[in-house]
Short mmCIF file of C-alpha atoms and ligand atoms in Angstrom, two decimals:
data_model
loop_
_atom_site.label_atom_id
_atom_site.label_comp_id
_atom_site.label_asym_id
_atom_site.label_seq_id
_atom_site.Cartn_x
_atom_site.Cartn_y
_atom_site.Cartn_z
CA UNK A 1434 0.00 0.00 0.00
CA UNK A 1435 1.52 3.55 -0.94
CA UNK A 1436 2.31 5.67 2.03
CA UNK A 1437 0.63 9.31 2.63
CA UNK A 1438 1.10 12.29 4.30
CA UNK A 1439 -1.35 12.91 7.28
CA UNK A 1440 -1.06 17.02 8.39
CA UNK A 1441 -2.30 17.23 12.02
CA UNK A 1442 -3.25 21.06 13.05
CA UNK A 1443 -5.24 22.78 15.47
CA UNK A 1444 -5.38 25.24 18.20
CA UNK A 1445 -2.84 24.46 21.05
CA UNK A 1446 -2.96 21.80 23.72
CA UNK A 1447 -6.18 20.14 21.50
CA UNK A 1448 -4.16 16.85 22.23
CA UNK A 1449 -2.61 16.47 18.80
CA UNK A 1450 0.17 14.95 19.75
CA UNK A 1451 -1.14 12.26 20.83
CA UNK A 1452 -3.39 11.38 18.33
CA UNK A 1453 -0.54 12.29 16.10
CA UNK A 1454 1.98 9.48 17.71
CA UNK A 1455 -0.88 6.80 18.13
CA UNK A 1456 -1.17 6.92 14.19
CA UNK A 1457 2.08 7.16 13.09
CA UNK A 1458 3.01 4.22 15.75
CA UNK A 1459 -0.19 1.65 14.32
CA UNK A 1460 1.30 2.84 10.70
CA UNK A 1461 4.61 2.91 11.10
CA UNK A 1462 5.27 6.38 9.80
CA UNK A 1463 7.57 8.95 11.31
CA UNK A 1464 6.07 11.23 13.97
CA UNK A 1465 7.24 14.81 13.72
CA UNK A 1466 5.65 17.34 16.14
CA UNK A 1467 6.67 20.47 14.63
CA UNK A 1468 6.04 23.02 17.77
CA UNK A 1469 8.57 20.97 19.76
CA UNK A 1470 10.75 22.37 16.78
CA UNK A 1471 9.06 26.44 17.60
CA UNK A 1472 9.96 25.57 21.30
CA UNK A 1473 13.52 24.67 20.71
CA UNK A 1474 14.09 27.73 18.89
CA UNK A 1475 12.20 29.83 22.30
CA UNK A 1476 14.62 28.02 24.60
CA UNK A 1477 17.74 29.11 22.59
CA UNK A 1478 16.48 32.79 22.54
CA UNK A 1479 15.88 32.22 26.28
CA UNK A 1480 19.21 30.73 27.26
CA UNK A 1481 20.89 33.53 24.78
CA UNK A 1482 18.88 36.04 26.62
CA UNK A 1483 17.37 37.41 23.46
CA UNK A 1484 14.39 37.00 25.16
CA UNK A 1485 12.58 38.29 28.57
CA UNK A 1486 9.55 39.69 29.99
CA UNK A 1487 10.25 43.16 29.43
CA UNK A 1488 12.67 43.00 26.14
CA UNK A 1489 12.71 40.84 22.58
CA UNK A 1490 16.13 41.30 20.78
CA UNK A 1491 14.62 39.91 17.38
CA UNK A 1492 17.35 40.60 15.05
CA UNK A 1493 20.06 39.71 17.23
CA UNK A 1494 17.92 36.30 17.21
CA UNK A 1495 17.19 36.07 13.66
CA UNK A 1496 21.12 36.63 12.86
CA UNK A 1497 22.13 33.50 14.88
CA UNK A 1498 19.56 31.35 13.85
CA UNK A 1499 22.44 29.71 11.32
CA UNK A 1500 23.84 28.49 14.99
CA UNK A 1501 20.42 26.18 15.93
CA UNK A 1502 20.78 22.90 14.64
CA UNK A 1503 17.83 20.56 15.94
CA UNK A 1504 17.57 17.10 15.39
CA UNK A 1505 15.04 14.77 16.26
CA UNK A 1506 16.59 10.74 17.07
CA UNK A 1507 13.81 8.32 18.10
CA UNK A 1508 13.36 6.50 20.94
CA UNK A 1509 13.03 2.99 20.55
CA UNK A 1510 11.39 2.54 24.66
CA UNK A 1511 9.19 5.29 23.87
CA UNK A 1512 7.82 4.94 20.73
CA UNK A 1513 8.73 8.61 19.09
CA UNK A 1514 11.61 11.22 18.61
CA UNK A 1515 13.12 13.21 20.97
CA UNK A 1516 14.38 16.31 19.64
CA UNK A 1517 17.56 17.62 20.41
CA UNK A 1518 18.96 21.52 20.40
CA UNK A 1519 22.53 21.27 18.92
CA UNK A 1520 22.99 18.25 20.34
CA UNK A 1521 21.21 18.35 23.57
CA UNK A 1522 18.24 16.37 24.41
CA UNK A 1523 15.65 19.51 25.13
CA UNK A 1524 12.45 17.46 25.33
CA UNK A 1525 11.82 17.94 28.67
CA UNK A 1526 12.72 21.61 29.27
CA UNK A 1527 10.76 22.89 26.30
CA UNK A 1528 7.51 21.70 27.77
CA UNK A 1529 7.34 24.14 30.36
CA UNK A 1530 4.91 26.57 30.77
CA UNK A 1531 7.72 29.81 30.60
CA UNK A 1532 8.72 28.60 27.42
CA UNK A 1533 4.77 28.38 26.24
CA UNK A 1534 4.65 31.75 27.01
CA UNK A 1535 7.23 32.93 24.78
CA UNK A 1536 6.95 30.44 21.42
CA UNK A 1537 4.41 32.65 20.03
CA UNK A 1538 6.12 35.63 19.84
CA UNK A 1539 9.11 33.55 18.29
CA UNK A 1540 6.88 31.17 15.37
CA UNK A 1541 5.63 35.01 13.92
CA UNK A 1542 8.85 35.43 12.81
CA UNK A 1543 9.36 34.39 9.08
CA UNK A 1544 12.90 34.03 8.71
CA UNK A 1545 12.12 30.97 12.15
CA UNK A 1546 8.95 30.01 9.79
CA UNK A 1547 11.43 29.76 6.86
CA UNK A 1548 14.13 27.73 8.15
CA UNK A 1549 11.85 25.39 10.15
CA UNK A 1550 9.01 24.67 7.39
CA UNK A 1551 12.00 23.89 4.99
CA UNK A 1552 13.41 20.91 7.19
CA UNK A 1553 10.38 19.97 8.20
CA UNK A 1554 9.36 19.64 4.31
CA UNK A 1555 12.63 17.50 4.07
CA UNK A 1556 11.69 15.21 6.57
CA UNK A 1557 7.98 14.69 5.28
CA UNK A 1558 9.53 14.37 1.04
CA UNK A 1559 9.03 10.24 1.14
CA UNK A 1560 5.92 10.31 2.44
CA UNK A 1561 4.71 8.20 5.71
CA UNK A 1562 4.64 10.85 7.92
CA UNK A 1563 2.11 11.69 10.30
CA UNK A 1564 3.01 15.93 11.58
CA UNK A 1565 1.21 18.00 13.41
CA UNK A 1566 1.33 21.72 14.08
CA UNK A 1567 -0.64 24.66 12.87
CA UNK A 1568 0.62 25.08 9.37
CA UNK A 1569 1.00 21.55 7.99
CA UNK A 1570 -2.23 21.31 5.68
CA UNK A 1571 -1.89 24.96 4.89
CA UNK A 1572 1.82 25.77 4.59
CA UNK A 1573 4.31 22.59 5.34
CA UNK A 1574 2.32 19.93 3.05
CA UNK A 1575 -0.58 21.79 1.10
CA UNK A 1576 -0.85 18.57 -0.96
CA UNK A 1577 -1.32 15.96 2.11
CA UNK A 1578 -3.40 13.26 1.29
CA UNK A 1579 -5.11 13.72 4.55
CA UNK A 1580 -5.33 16.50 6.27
CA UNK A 1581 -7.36 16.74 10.00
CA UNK A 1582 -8.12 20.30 11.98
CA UNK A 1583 -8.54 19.54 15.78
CA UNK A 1584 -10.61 21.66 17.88
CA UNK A 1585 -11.68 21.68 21.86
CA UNK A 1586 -12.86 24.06 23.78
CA UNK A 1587 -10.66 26.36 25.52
CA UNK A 1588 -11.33 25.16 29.28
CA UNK A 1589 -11.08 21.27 27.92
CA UNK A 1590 -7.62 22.53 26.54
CA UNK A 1591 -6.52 24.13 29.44
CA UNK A 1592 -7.45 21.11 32.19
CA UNK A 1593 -5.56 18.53 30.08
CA UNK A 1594 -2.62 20.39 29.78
CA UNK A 1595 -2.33 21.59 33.34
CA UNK A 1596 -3.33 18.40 34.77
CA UNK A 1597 0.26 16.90 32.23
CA UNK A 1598 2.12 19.57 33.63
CA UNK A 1599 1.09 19.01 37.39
CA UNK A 1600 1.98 15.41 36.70
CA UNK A 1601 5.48 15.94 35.61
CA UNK A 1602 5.79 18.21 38.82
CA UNK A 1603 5.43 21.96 37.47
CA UNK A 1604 4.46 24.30 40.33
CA UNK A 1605 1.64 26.26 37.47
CA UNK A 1606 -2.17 27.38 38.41
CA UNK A 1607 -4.86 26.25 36.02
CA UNK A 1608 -5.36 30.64 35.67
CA UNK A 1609 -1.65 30.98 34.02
CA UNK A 1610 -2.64 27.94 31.75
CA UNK A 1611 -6.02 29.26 30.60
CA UNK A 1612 -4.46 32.09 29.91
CA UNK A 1613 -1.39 31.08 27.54
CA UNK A 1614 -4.11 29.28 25.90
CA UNK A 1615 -6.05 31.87 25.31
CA UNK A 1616 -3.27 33.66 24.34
CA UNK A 1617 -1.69 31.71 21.96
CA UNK A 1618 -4.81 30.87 19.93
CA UNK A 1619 -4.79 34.14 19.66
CA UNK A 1620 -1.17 35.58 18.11
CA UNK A 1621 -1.44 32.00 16.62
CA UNK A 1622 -4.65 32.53 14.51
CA UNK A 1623 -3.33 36.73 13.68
CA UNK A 1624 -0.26 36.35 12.58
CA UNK A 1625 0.47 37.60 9.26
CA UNK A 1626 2.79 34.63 8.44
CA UNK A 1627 0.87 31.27 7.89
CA UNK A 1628 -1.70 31.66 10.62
CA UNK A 1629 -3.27 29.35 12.00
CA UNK A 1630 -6.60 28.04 10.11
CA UNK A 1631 -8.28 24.74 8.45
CA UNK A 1632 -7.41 24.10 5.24
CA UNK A 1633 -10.26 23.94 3.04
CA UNK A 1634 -9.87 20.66 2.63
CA UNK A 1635 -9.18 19.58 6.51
CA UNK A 1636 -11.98 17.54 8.21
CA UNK A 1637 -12.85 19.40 11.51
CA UNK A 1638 -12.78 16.87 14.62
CA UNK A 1639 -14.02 18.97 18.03
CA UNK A 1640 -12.63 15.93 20.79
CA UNK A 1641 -13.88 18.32 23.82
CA UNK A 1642 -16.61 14.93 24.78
CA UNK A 1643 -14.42 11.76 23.05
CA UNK A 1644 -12.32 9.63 25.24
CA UNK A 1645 -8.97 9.25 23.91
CA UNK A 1646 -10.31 5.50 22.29
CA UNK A 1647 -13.31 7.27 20.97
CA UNK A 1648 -10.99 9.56 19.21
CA UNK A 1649 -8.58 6.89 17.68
CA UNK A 1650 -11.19 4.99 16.64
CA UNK A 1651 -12.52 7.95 14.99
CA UNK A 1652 -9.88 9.24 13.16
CA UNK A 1653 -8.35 5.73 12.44
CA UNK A 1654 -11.22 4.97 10.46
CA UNK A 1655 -11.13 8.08 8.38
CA UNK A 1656 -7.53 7.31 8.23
CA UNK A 1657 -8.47 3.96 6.22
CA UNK A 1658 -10.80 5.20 4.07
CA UNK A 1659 -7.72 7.46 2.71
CA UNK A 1660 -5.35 4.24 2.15
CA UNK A 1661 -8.04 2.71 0.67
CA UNK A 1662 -8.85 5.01 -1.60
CA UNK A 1663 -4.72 6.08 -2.61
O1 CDP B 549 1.11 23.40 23.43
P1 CDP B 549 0.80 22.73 22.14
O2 CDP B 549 1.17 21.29 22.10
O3 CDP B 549 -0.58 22.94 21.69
O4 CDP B 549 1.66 23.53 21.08
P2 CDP B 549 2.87 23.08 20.18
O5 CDP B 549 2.35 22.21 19.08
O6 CDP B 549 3.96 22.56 21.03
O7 CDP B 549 3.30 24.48 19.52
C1 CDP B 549 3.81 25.52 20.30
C2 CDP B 549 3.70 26.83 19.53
O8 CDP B 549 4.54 26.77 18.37
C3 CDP B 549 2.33 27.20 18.99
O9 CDP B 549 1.53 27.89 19.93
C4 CDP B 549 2.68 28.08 17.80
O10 CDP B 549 2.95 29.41 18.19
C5 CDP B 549 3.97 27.48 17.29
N1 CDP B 549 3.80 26.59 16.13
C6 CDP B 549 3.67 27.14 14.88
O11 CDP B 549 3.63 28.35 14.74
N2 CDP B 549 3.61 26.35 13.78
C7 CDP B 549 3.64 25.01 13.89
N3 CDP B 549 3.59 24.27 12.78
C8 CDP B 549 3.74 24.42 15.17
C9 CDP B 549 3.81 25.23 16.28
#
C-alpha cells in the first residue's frame, strides 16, 4: 500500500500529539511534532537572553539562527523522537509553561517560519509521515493526502494540559494555563505569516466529549478510508 502524508493542526494543547503518535506508531510512519521544533528555537532565545519579559532582541535572534541545529533521534522505549537543540536532548525543558509563554512571539517570525518549514518539508519528502502543528495542511504539506483540523474548547484545553504539567511536577495554576491558551490561539490565529486556520480541505474533529479510544477509533477509520482510496 503507498504511504501518505497525514497534516495534524489545530489550536494548542487540542491533544494532537497524541493522536498524532498513536497513528504514526499503528502505521509505522515517522512522527514529527513540529512546535517541539518552535519551542527549541524559544529556549535558545531564552538561554541567549534574546528573550525576557520586558525585552525581545529579534534581530540579534534572527542573525544566529544559522547556529540552531535541531535534530530529532527516536526513541526505541518510547515509541517517538526526541528532539535535540545542537545536540542536547531539550524534550523535557521545552515543555514548560515559561517557554509556552514565549513560542508565540518567536513562530511570527518568518525568517524561524522559513528555516523550520523547509526541514520539516525535508523530513515529510518520502511520504509516511504523520506531523502535526498549525501550518502543515496549509503551509508545510498543502498537498497531504489527509489532512485533519482539531478543535476543543478552551477550558477542555486548558485542564488537560495543566493536569500533564502538574503530573510531571510543574508548580503552574490552572489561571496561568487558561491564559497562555487563550493567548496563543490568539497571536497564533493573527499572525500575518501562515496563521493558524483549516485548510479547506481539513476535516474538523471537536474531541472536547471523546475519550482518547473514541478519538482513535474515529480518526483511524477516516484514516483507512484514505489508504483505501490512494
Ligand atoms: O502546546 P501545544 O502542544 O498545543 O503547542 P505546540 O504544538 O507545542 O506548539 C507551540 C507553539 O509553536 C504554537 O503555539 C505556535 O505558536 C507554534 N507553532 C507554529 O507556529 N507552527 C507550527 N507548525 C507548530 C507550532
Amino acid at each position: 500500500m503507498s504511504k501518505i502524508t497525514i497534516a495534524i493542526d489545530g489550536f494548542s494543547s487540542t491533544g494532537k500529539s497524541t493522536i498524532a503518535k498513536q497513528l504514526a506508531n499503528k502505521l509505522h510512519y515517522v512522527y514529527v511534532d513540529s512546535g517541539s521544533m518552535y519551542r527549541a528555537v524559544t529556549l535558545y532565545a531564552m538561554q541567549l537572553e534574546y528573550i525576557s519579559k520586558n525585552y525581545f532582541l529579534k534581530e540579534k535572534l534572527v542573525e544566529d539562527l544559522v547556529n540552531i541545529e535541531l535534530r530529532f533521534k527516536y526513541r526505541d522505549d518510547l515509541g517517538y523522537a526526541e528532539i535535540y537543540l545542537n545536540g542536547v536532548n531539550v524534550e523535557k525543558k521545552i515543555r514548560t509553561l515559561e517557554v509556552s509563554n514565549f513560542v508565540s512571539k518567536i513562530a511570527e517570525i518568518p525568517e524561524v517560519r522559513r528555516k523550520l518549514v523547509e526541514q520539516q518539508q525535508e523530513m515529510g519528502k518520502d511520504k509516511g509521515v504523520v506531523m502535526d502543528g498549525r501550518d502543515i495542511g496549509t503551509v508545510v504539506f498543502p498537498n497531504a493526502e489527509l489532512k485533519l483540523f482539531i478543535t476543543a474548547s478552551a477550558e477542555i484545553r486548558a485542564k488537560r494540559r495543566f493536569d500533564e504539567l502538574i503530573k510531571r511536577g510543574d508548580k503552574v495554576t490552572f489561571e496561568a494555563i487558561y491564559n497562555n491558551v487563550v493567548e496563543r490561539d490568539r497571536i497564533d490565529s493573527t499572525r500575518e505569516d501562515s496563521p493558524l486556520i483549516k485548510a479547506d480541505d481539513a476535516i474538523e474533529i471537536d474531541n472536547s466529549n471523546l475519550s482518547l479510544e473514541e478519538q482513535f477509533e474515529k480518526i483511524y477509520a477516516i484514516v483507512q478510508s484514505k489508504l483505501n482510496a490512494n
